[in-house]
PDB file of C-alpha atoms in Angstrom:
ATOM      1  CA  MET A 130      -0.266   3.863 -27.899  1.00 49.00           C
ATOM      2  CA  LYS A 131      -0.446   7.382 -29.357  1.00 52.00           C
ATOM      3  CA  PRO A 132       2.641   9.524 -28.689  1.00 52.00           C
ATOM      4  CA  VAL A 133       2.153  11.545 -25.549  1.00 55.00           C
ATOM      5  CA  ILE A 134       3.161  15.184 -25.716  1.00 56.00           C
ATOM      6  CA  ARG A 135       4.549  16.076 -22.302  1.00 62.00           C
ATOM      7  CA  ARG A 136       3.274  19.614 -21.907  1.00 62.00           C
ATOM      8  CA  LYS A 137       2.693  20.550 -18.298  1.00 67.00           C
ATOM      9  CA  SER A 138      -0.707  22.038 -17.506  1.00 69.00           C
ATOM     10  CA  SER A 139      -0.709  25.296 -15.532  1.00 71.00           C
ATOM     11  CA  LYS A 140      -2.219  23.306 -12.638  1.00 69.00           C
ATOM     12  CA  ALA A 141       0.694  20.840 -12.744  1.00 73.00           C
ATOM     13  CA  LYS A 142       3.200  23.727 -12.935  1.00 70.00           C
ATOM     14  CA  ALA A 143       1.634  25.479  -9.945  1.00 72.00           C
ATOM     15  CA  TYR A 144       1.651  22.219  -7.999  1.00 69.00           C
ATOM     16  CA  ILE A 145       5.324  21.586  -8.749  1.00 60.00           C
ATOM     17  CA  ALA A 146       6.340  25.133  -7.759  1.00 65.00           C
ATOM     18  CA  LYS A 147       4.390  24.853  -4.500  1.00 63.00           C
ATOM     19  CA  ASN A 148       6.026  21.552  -3.605  1.00 60.00           C
ATOM     20  CA  LYS A 149       9.595  22.279  -4.672  1.00 52.00           C
ATOM     21  CA  ALA A 150      10.687  22.989  -1.117  1.00 46.00           C
ATOM     22  CA  ASN A 151       9.138  19.762   0.130  1.00 47.00           C
ATOM     23  CA  ASN A 152      10.801  17.613  -2.508  1.00 44.00           C
ATOM     24  CA  LYS A 153      14.097  17.551  -0.639  1.00 39.00           C
ATOM     25  CA  ASN A 154      12.427  15.260   1.869  1.00 39.00           C
ATOM     26  CA  VAL A 155      11.519  12.620  -0.697  1.00 40.00           C
ATOM     27  CA  GLY A 156      13.214   9.369   0.196  1.00 42.00           C
ATOM     28  CA  SER A 157      14.038  10.513   3.716  1.00 42.00           C
ATOM     29  CA  ASN A 158      12.239   9.250   6.776  1.00 45.00           C
ATOM     30  CA  THR A 159      10.558  12.607   7.363  1.00 47.00           C
ATOM     31  CA  ILE A 160       6.870  11.953   7.868  1.00 56.00           C
ATOM     32  CA  ASN A 161       4.462  14.193   6.010  1.00 73.00           C
ATOM     33  CA  LYS A 162       0.985  13.203   7.180  1.00 82.00           C
ATOM     34  CA  ASN A 163      -0.607  14.748   4.091  1.00 88.00           C
ATOM     35  CA  TYR A 164       0.947  12.057   1.915  1.00 93.00           C
ATOM     36  CA  LEU A 165      -1.430   9.971  -0.121  1.00 96.00           C
ATOM     37  CA  LEU A 166      -1.143   6.239  -0.700  1.00 97.00           C
ATOM     38  CA  HIS A 167      -3.048   5.234  -3.829  1.00 97.00           C
ATOM     39  CA  HIS A 168      -3.413   1.436  -3.972  1.00 97.00           C
ATOM     40  CA  VAL A 169      -5.151  -0.052  -7.018  1.00 98.00           C
ATOM     41  CA  PHE A 170      -6.063  -3.706  -7.555  1.00 98.00           C
ATOM     42  CA  PHE A 171      -6.811  -5.114 -11.019  1.00 98.00           C
ATOM     43  CA  TRP A 172      -8.818  -8.206 -11.923  1.00 98.00           C
ATOM     44  CA  LEU A 173      -7.970  -9.345 -15.463  1.00 98.00           C
ATOM     45  CA  LYS A 174     -10.552 -10.507 -18.022  1.00 98.00           C
ATOM     46  CA  ASN A 175      -8.153 -13.412 -18.633  1.00 98.00           C
ATOM     47  CA  PRO A 176      -6.798 -14.040 -15.135  1.00 98.00           C
ATOM     48  CA  ASP A 177      -4.611 -16.958 -16.288  1.00 97.00           C
ATOM     49  CA  SER A 178      -3.002 -15.111 -19.197  1.00 98.00           C
ATOM     50  CA  ILE A 179       0.674 -14.499 -18.444  1.00 97.00           C
ATOM     51  CA  ILE A 180       0.867 -12.254 -21.535  1.00 98.00           C
ATOM     52  CA  ASP A 181      -1.985 -10.016 -20.329  1.00 98.00           C
ATOM     53  CA  LYS A 182      -0.453  -9.844 -16.866  1.00 98.00           C
ATOM     54  CA  GLU A 183       2.958  -8.837 -18.232  1.00 98.00           C
ATOM     55  CA  LEU A 184       1.342  -6.282 -20.527  1.00 98.00           C
ATOM     56  CA  LEU A 185      -0.504  -4.640 -17.649  1.00 98.00           C
ATOM     57  CA  VAL A 186       2.639  -4.626 -15.466  1.00 98.00           C
ATOM     58  CA  LYS A 187       4.511  -2.928 -18.336  1.00 98.00           C
ATOM     59  CA  GLY A 188       1.695  -0.406 -18.733  1.00 98.00           C
ATOM     60  CA  ILE A 189       1.584   0.470 -15.037  1.00 98.00           C
ATOM     61  CA  LYS A 190       5.337   1.085 -15.041  1.00 97.00           C
ATOM     62  CA  THR A 191       4.859   3.906 -17.602  1.00 97.00           C
ATOM     63  CA  LEU A 192       2.966   5.824 -14.889  1.00 98.00           C
ATOM     64  CA  ALA A 193       6.159   6.326 -12.863  1.00 97.00           C
ATOM     65  CA  ALA A 194       7.089   9.100 -15.334  1.00 97.00           C
ATOM     66  CA  ILE A 195       4.249  11.312 -14.091  1.00 97.00           C
ATOM     67  CA  GLU A 196       5.853  14.171 -12.197  1.00 96.00           C
ATOM     68  CA  THR A 197       3.862  13.942  -8.965  1.00 97.00           C
ATOM     69  CA  VAL A 198       4.349  10.163  -8.503  1.00 97.00           C
ATOM     70  CA  ARG A 199       6.859   9.897  -5.633  1.00 96.00           C
ATOM     71  CA  SER A 200       7.113   6.082  -5.668  1.00 95.00           C
ATOM     72  CA  LEU A 201       5.532   3.208  -7.549  1.00 96.00           C
ATOM     73  CA  HIS A 202       5.353  -0.470  -6.648  1.00 96.00           C
ATOM     74  CA  VAL A 203       3.793  -2.846  -9.137  1.00 97.00           C
ATOM     75  CA  GLY A 204       2.580  -5.954  -7.342  1.00 97.00           C
ATOM     76  CA  LEU A 205       1.419  -9.540  -7.770  1.00 97.00           C
ATOM     77  CA  PRO A 206      -0.395 -11.628  -5.111  1.00 97.00           C
ATOM     78  CA  ALA A 207       2.180 -12.897  -2.603  1.00 96.00           C
ATOM     79  CA  SER A 208       2.368 -16.507  -1.489  1.00 91.00           C
ATOM     80  CA  THR A 209       1.555 -15.758   2.137  1.00 87.00           C
ATOM     81  CA  GLU A 210      -0.514 -18.105   4.271  1.00 88.00           C
ATOM     82  CA  LYS A 211      -4.061 -18.628   2.943  1.00 89.00           C
ATOM     83  CA  ARG A 212      -6.455 -17.027   5.419  1.00 92.00           C
ATOM     84  CA  ALA A 213     -10.114 -16.014   5.062  1.00 94.00           C
ATOM     85  CA  VAL A 214      -9.240 -12.341   5.579  1.00 96.00           C
ATOM     86  CA  VAL A 215      -6.675 -12.273   2.748  1.00 97.00           C
ATOM     87  CA  ASP A 216      -8.011 -11.371  -0.711  1.00 97.00           C
ATOM     88  CA  THR A 217      -5.935 -13.178  -3.344  1.00 96.00           C
ATOM     89  CA  SER A 218      -8.510 -12.975  -6.149  1.00 97.00           C
ATOM     90  CA  TRP A 219      -6.833 -10.044  -7.970  1.00 98.00           C
ATOM     91  CA  GLN A 220      -3.978 -10.390 -10.461  1.00 98.00           C
ATOM     92  CA  VAL A 221      -1.978  -7.121 -10.525  1.00 98.00           C
ATOM     93  CA  SER A 222      -1.666  -4.145  -8.162  1.00 98.00           C
ATOM     94  CA  GLU A 223      -0.098  -0.701  -8.159  1.00 98.00           C
ATOM     95  CA  LEU A 224       0.836   1.282  -5.088  1.00 97.00           C
ATOM     96  CA  MET A 225       1.756   4.913  -5.571  1.00 97.00           C
ATOM     97  CA  CYS A 226       2.737   7.568  -3.101  1.00 96.00           C
ATOM     98  CA  PHE A 227       1.952  11.255  -3.636  1.00 97.00           C
ATOM     99  CA  ASP A 228       2.869  14.246  -1.474  1.00 96.00           C
ATOM    100  CA  ASP A 229      -0.834  15.036  -1.027  1.00 95.00           C
ATOM    101  CA  THR A 230      -4.289  14.787  -2.648  1.00 94.00           C
ATOM    102  CA  ASP A 231      -3.387  17.602  -5.085  1.00 95.00           C
ATOM    103  CA  GLY A 232      -0.503  15.474  -6.361  1.00 96.00           C
ATOM    104  CA  GLN A 233      -2.909  12.611  -6.952  1.00 96.00           C
ATOM    105  CA  LYS A 234      -5.304  14.913  -8.834  1.00 96.00           C
ATOM    106  CA  VAL A 235      -2.489  16.087 -11.140  1.00 97.00           C
ATOM    107  CA  TYR A 236      -1.697  12.403 -11.786  1.00 97.00           C
ATOM    108  CA  GLN A 237      -5.360  11.566 -12.582  1.00 96.00           C
ATOM    109  CA  ASP A 238      -5.443  14.347 -15.191  1.00 97.00           C
ATOM    110  CA  ASP A 239      -2.005  13.648 -16.714  1.00 98.00           C
ATOM    111  CA  PRO A 240      -1.988  12.644 -20.423  1.00 98.00           C
ATOM    112  CA  LEU A 241       0.184   9.614 -19.544  1.00 98.00           C
ATOM    113  CA  HIS A 242      -2.521   8.388 -17.175  1.00 98.00           C
ATOM    114  CA  HIS A 243      -5.223   8.845 -19.825  1.00 98.00           C
ATOM    115  CA  ALA A 244      -3.026   7.039 -22.377  1.00 98.00           C
ATOM    116  CA  PHE A 245      -2.565   4.175 -19.894  1.00 98.00           C
ATOM    117  CA  VAL A 246      -6.338   3.780 -19.445  1.00 98.00           C
ATOM    118  CA  ASP A 247      -6.951   4.009 -23.222  1.00 98.00           C
ATOM    119  CA  THR A 248      -4.286   1.421 -24.003  1.00 98.00           C
ATOM    120  CA  TYR A 249      -4.699  -1.132 -21.215  1.00 98.00           C
ATOM    121  CA  SER A 250      -8.254  -0.955 -19.844  1.00 98.00           C
ATOM    122  CA  HIS A 251      -9.423  -3.697 -22.254  1.00 98.00           C
ATOM    123  CA  LEU A 252      -7.322  -6.082 -20.145  1.00 98.00           C
ATOM    124  CA  TRP A 253      -9.216  -5.716 -16.876  1.00 98.00           C
ATOM    125  CA  SER A 254     -12.762  -6.575 -15.812  1.00 98.00           C
ATOM    126  CA  ARG A 255     -12.613  -4.839 -12.434  1.00 98.00           C
ATOM    127  CA  VAL A 256     -10.510  -2.241 -10.682  1.00 98.00           C
ATOM    128  CA  LEU A 257     -10.638  -1.311  -7.006  1.00 98.00           C
ATOM    129  CA  VAL A 258      -8.925   1.701  -5.432  1.00 98.00           C
ATOM    130  CA  TYR A 259      -7.996   2.559  -1.851  1.00 98.00           C
ATOM    131  CA  ASP A 260      -6.761   6.101  -1.152  1.00 97.00           C
ATOM    132  CA  ALA A 261      -5.251   6.545   2.308  1.00 97.00           C
ATOM    133  CA  THR A 262      -3.674   9.514   4.019  1.00 96.00           C
ATOM    134  CA  GLY A 263      -1.519   9.508   7.166  1.00 95.00           C
ATOM    135  CA  ALA A 264      -3.216   8.947  10.546  1.00 95.00           C
TER     136      ALA A 264
ATOM    137  CA  MET B  98      -2.680  -5.086  27.515  1.00 49.00           C
ATOM    138  CA  LYS B  99      -0.550  -7.703  29.228  1.00 51.00           C
ATOM    139  CA  PRO B 100       3.183  -6.894  29.334  1.00 52.00           C
ATOM    140  CA  VAL B 101       4.910  -8.435  26.351  1.00 55.00           C
ATOM    141  CA  ILE B 102       8.164 -10.224  27.032  1.00 56.00           C
ATOM    142  CA  ARG B 103      10.371  -9.600  24.018  1.00 62.00           C
ATOM    143  CA  ARG B 104      12.100 -12.943  23.697  1.00 62.00           C
ATOM    144  CA  LYS B 105      13.052 -13.748  20.114  1.00 67.00           C
ATOM    145  CA  SER B 106      11.982 -17.167  18.836  1.00 69.00           C
ATOM    146  CA  SER B 107      14.691 -19.270  17.168  1.00 71.00           C
ATOM    147  CA  LYS B 108      12.799 -18.743  13.887  1.00 69.00           C
ATOM    148  CA  ALA B 109      12.969 -14.974  14.318  1.00 72.00           C
ATOM    149  CA  LYS B 110      16.680 -15.179  15.217  1.00 70.00           C
ATOM    150  CA  ALA B 111      17.449 -17.290  12.128  1.00 72.00           C
ATOM    151  CA  TYR B 112      15.503 -14.864   9.956  1.00 69.00           C
ATOM    152  CA  ILE B 113      17.354 -11.850  11.337  1.00 60.00           C
ATOM    153  CA  ALA B 114      20.777 -13.506  10.852  1.00 65.00           C
ATOM    154  CA  LYS B 115      19.895 -14.452   7.264  1.00 63.00           C
ATOM    155  CA  ASN B 116      18.781 -10.927   6.418  1.00 59.00           C
ATOM    156  CA  LYS B 117      21.510  -8.968   8.183  1.00 52.00           C
ATOM    157  CA  ALA B 118      23.440  -8.433   4.962  1.00 46.00           C
ATOM    158  CA  ASN B 119      20.327  -7.191   3.166  1.00 47.00           C
ATOM    159  CA  ASN B 120      19.433  -4.707   5.866  1.00 44.00           C
ATOM    160  CA  LYS B 121      21.968  -2.187   4.628  1.00 38.00           C
ATOM    161  CA  ASN B 122      19.669  -1.609   1.665  1.00 39.00           C
ATOM    162  CA  VAL B 123      16.693  -0.615   3.793  1.00 40.00           C
ATOM    163  CA  GLY B 124      15.699   2.937   2.978  1.00 42.00           C
ATOM    164  CA  SER B 125      17.737   3.009  -0.237  1.00 42.00           C
ATOM    165  CA  ASN B 126      16.228   2.840  -3.686  1.00 45.00           C
ATOM    166  CA  THR B 127      17.569  -0.660  -4.294  1.00 47.00           C
ATOM    167  CA  ILE B 128      14.688  -2.776  -5.486  1.00 56.00           C
ATOM    168  CA  ASN B 129      14.288  -6.205  -3.934  1.00 73.00           C
ATOM    169  CA  LYS B 130      11.460  -7.899  -5.790  1.00 82.00           C
ATOM    170  CA  ASN B 131      10.905 -10.361  -2.947  1.00 88.00           C
ATOM    171  CA  TYR B 132       9.619  -7.548  -0.749  1.00 93.00           C
ATOM    172  CA  LEU B 133       6.150  -7.945   0.646  1.00 96.00           C
ATOM    173  CA  LEU B 134       3.565  -5.203   0.970  1.00 97.00           C
ATOM    174  CA  HIS B 135       0.975  -6.109   3.605  1.00 97.00           C
ATOM    175  CA  HIS B 136      -2.014  -3.748   3.362  1.00 97.00           C
ATOM    176  CA  VAL B 137      -4.800  -4.202   5.903  1.00 98.00           C
ATOM    177  CA  PHE B 138      -8.137  -2.365   5.972  1.00 98.00           C
ATOM    178  CA  PHE B 139     -10.295  -2.202   9.105  1.00 98.00           C
ATOM    179  CA  TRP B 140     -14.026  -1.561   9.367  1.00 98.00           C
ATOM    180  CA  LEU B 141     -14.937  -0.451  12.900  1.00 98.00           C
ATOM    181  CA  LYS B 142     -17.971  -1.694  14.833  1.00 98.00           C
ATOM    182  CA  ASN B 143     -18.551   1.994  15.640  1.00 98.00           C
ATOM    183  CA  PRO B 144     -17.454   3.673  12.420  1.00 98.00           C
ATOM    184  CA  ASP B 145     -18.263   7.174  13.717  1.00 97.00           C
ATOM    185  CA  SER B 146     -16.409   6.811  17.022  1.00 98.00           C
ATOM    186  CA  ILE B 147     -13.348   9.079  17.022  1.00 97.00           C
ATOM    187  CA  ILE B 148     -12.198   7.405  20.261  1.00 98.00           C
ATOM    188  CA  ASP B 149     -12.296   3.916  18.724  1.00 98.00           C
ATOM    189  CA  LYS B 150     -10.491   5.169  15.637  1.00 98.00           C
ATOM    190  CA  GLU B 151      -7.726   6.804  17.692  1.00 98.00           C
ATOM    191  CA  LEU B 152      -7.422   3.685  19.846  1.00 98.00           C
ATOM    192  CA  LEU B 153      -6.946   1.455  16.815  1.00 98.00           C
ATOM    193  CA  VAL B 154      -4.413   3.865  15.263  1.00 98.00           C
ATOM    194  CA  LYS B 155      -2.469   3.789  18.557  1.00 97.00           C
ATOM    195  CA  GLY B 156      -2.644  -0.008  18.618  1.00 98.00           C
ATOM    196  CA  ILE B 157      -1.405  -0.388  15.053  1.00 98.00           C
ATOM    197  CA  LYS B 158       1.569   1.864  15.807  1.00 97.00           C
ATOM    198  CA  THR B 159       2.783  -0.627  18.450  1.00 97.00           C
ATOM    199  CA  LEU B 160       3.383  -3.099  15.603  1.00 98.00           C
ATOM    200  CA  ALA B 161       6.285  -1.010  14.251  1.00 97.00           C
ATOM    201  CA  ALA B 162       8.428  -2.467  17.068  1.00 97.00           C
ATOM    202  CA  ILE B 163       8.325  -5.922  15.503  1.00 97.00           C
ATOM    203  CA  GLU B 164      11.796  -6.598  14.163  1.00 96.00           C
ATOM    204  CA  THR B 165      10.902  -7.620  10.612  1.00 97.00           C
ATOM    205  CA  VAL B 166       8.607  -4.626   9.943  1.00 97.00           C
ATOM    206  CA  ARG B 167      10.653  -2.407   7.594  1.00 96.00           C
ATOM    207  CA  SER B 168       8.085   0.406   7.356  1.00 95.00           C
ATOM    208  CA  LEU B 169       4.623   1.119   8.679  1.00 96.00           C
ATOM    209  CA  HIS B 170       2.043   3.627   7.461  1.00 96.00           C
ATOM    210  CA  VAL B 171      -1.185   3.967   9.424  1.00 97.00           C
ATOM    211  CA  GLY B 172      -3.895   5.403   7.191  1.00 97.00           C
ATOM    212  CA  LEU B 173      -7.313   7.017   7.112  1.00 97.00           C
ATOM    213  CA  PRO B 174      -9.534   7.386   4.007  1.00 97.00           C
ATOM    214  CA  ALA B 175      -8.246  10.300   1.915  1.00 96.00           C
ATOM    215  CA  SER B 176     -10.495  13.025   0.574  1.00 91.00           C
ATOM    216  CA  THR B 177      -9.822  12.209  -3.070  1.00 87.00           C
ATOM    217  CA  GLU B 178     -12.496  12.553  -5.735  1.00 88.00           C
ATOM    218  CA  LYS B 179     -15.514  10.267  -5.149  1.00 89.00           C
ATOM    219  CA  ARG B 180     -15.516   7.644  -7.880  1.00 92.00           C
ATOM    220  CA  ALA B 181     -17.330   4.294  -8.116  1.00 94.00           C
ATOM    221  CA  VAL B 182     -14.016   2.395  -8.173  1.00 96.00           C
ATOM    222  CA  VAL B 183     -12.759   3.949  -4.914  1.00 97.00           C
ATOM    223  CA  ASP B 184     -13.658   2.088  -1.710  1.00 97.00           C
ATOM    224  CA  THR B 185     -14.045   4.622   1.106  1.00 96.00           C
ATOM    225  CA  SER B 186     -16.163   2.415   3.387  1.00 97.00           C
ATOM    226  CA  TRP B 187     -13.270   1.436   5.705  1.00 98.00           C
ATOM    227  CA  GLN B 188     -12.065   3.531   8.657  1.00 98.00           C
ATOM    228  CA  VAL B 189      -8.390   2.685   9.364  1.00 98.00           C
ATOM    229  CA  SER B 190      -5.606   1.032   7.349  1.00 98.00           C
ATOM    230  CA  GLU B 191      -2.087  -0.225   7.916  1.00 98.00           C
ATOM    231  CA  LEU B 192       0.533  -0.695   5.238  1.00 97.00           C
ATOM    232  CA  MET B 193       3.666  -2.593   6.175  1.00 97.00           C
ATOM    233  CA  CYS B 194       6.677  -3.551   4.152  1.00 96.00           C
ATOM    234  CA  PHE B 195       8.690  -6.704   4.827  1.00 97.00           C
ATOM    235  CA  ASP B 196      11.854  -7.962   3.109  1.00 96.00           C
ATOM    236  CA  ASP B 197      10.006 -11.115   2.044  1.00 95.00           C
ATOM    237  CA  THR B 198       7.214 -13.559   2.968  1.00 94.00           C
ATOM    238  CA  ASP B 199       9.376 -15.060   5.745  1.00 95.00           C
ATOM    239  CA  GLY B 200       9.552 -11.618   7.367  1.00 96.00           C
ATOM    240  CA  GLN B 201       5.767 -11.397   7.267  1.00 96.00           C
ATOM    241  CA  LYS B 202       5.462 -14.872   8.848  1.00 96.00           C
ATOM    242  CA  VAL B 203       7.757 -13.841  11.720  1.00 97.00           C
ATOM    243  CA  TYR B 204       5.530 -10.772  12.212  1.00 97.00           C
ATOM    244  CA  GLN B 205       2.325 -12.875  12.240  1.00 96.00           C
ATOM    245  CA  ASP B 206       3.767 -15.072  14.994  1.00 97.00           C
ATOM    246  CA  ASP B 207       5.305 -12.252  17.079  1.00 98.00           C
ATOM    247  CA  PRO B 208       3.900 -11.827  20.635  1.00 98.00           C
ATOM    248  CA  LEU B 209       3.358  -8.101  19.936  1.00 98.00           C
ATOM    249  CA  HIS B 210       1.095  -8.996  17.008  1.00 98.00           C
ATOM    250  CA  HIS B 211      -0.876 -11.463  19.145  1.00 98.00           C
ATOM    251  CA  ALA B 212      -1.174  -8.834  21.896  1.00 98.00           C
ATOM    252  CA  PHE B 213      -2.448  -6.319  19.330  1.00 98.00           C
ATOM    253  CA  VAL B 214      -5.191  -8.708  18.153  1.00 98.00           C
ATOM    254  CA  ASP B 215      -6.138  -9.626  21.752  1.00 98.00           C
ATOM    255  CA  THR B 216      -6.341  -5.969  22.800  1.00 98.00           C
ATOM    256  CA  TYR B 217      -7.926  -4.267  19.813  1.00 98.00           C
ATOM    257  CA  SER B 218      -9.943  -6.828  17.808  1.00 98.00           C
ATOM    258  CA  HIS B 219     -13.121  -5.970  19.729  1.00 98.00           C
ATOM    259  CA  LEU B 220     -13.035  -2.628  17.868  1.00 98.00           C
ATOM    260  CA  TRP B 221     -13.429  -3.986  14.339  1.00 98.00           C
ATOM    261  CA  SER B 222     -16.241  -5.841  12.571  1.00 98.00           C
ATOM    262  CA  ARG B 223     -14.271  -6.669   9.438  1.00 98.00           C
ATOM    263  CA  VAL B 224     -10.673  -6.815   8.328  1.00 98.00           C
ATOM    264  CA  LEU B 225      -9.405  -7.264   4.778  1.00 98.00           C
ATOM    265  CA  VAL B 226      -5.807  -8.009   3.796  1.00 98.00           C
ATOM    266  CA  TYR B 227      -3.896  -7.642   0.527  1.00 98.00           C
ATOM    267  CA  ASP B 228      -0.405  -9.166   0.350  1.00 97.00           C
ATOM    268  CA  ALA B 229       1.573  -8.117  -2.722  1.00 97.00           C
ATOM    269  CA  THR B 230       5.081  -8.915  -3.864  1.00 96.00           C
ATOM    270  CA  GLY B 231       7.117  -7.112  -6.550  1.00 95.00           C
ATOM    271  CA  ALA B 232       6.192  -7.673 -10.213  1.00 95.00           C
TER     272      ALA B 232
END
């Protein structure tokens, strides 16, 4: 991976300034209905490769350093009851929480995110995203 | 909806006793890799019906009362950038966190969960579940 120079864009700076007051609520039970859950599922080109799986998990974890990412869970299919409605065909998942859609946009454009795609996208054959906001 | 009598099954009681010590970590940043994220997406029979959507959101919120549900987020599709990898065809989502797969099993078998399915399943045409554990 090329070294990533962590210069904040003016958009990222403006976003951070705007949200500084809200940040005190992070980790509390205060509900902000603008929050954005970004859930991504990855299907690997080599679904049985433990090495590829571990590599992707490692890569996803680098994304936690992006300033607007409030929480990150890297997931693997759980051994819950097999039911027709449960999709277990994927290999790795990431669930991120942002304060709002602007936070997610800053993340999409962050050099760390681009570096992640450049470095790890050869591992997956399919990616599926669900973006949900509070009801 | 029929009134739900909240008697705990012996399985639920055993689960709660076993996990009592762990409960102090709920809400902290302590990472328990056994945790289970249960993300469910609903496609409504009447996708444009605001009434049906609100009814389902209300129904999902009743599930928070189930003892093993550690957190519940009820979601709607977010207005993030339209991209081919983003599925925006669903109408309502629920994301729950459990301590582990046993907690999810207790939830599946809880009378409140059965009552939810009995009362609201006529609203949806399709449901899709992703169960992820920590990587």
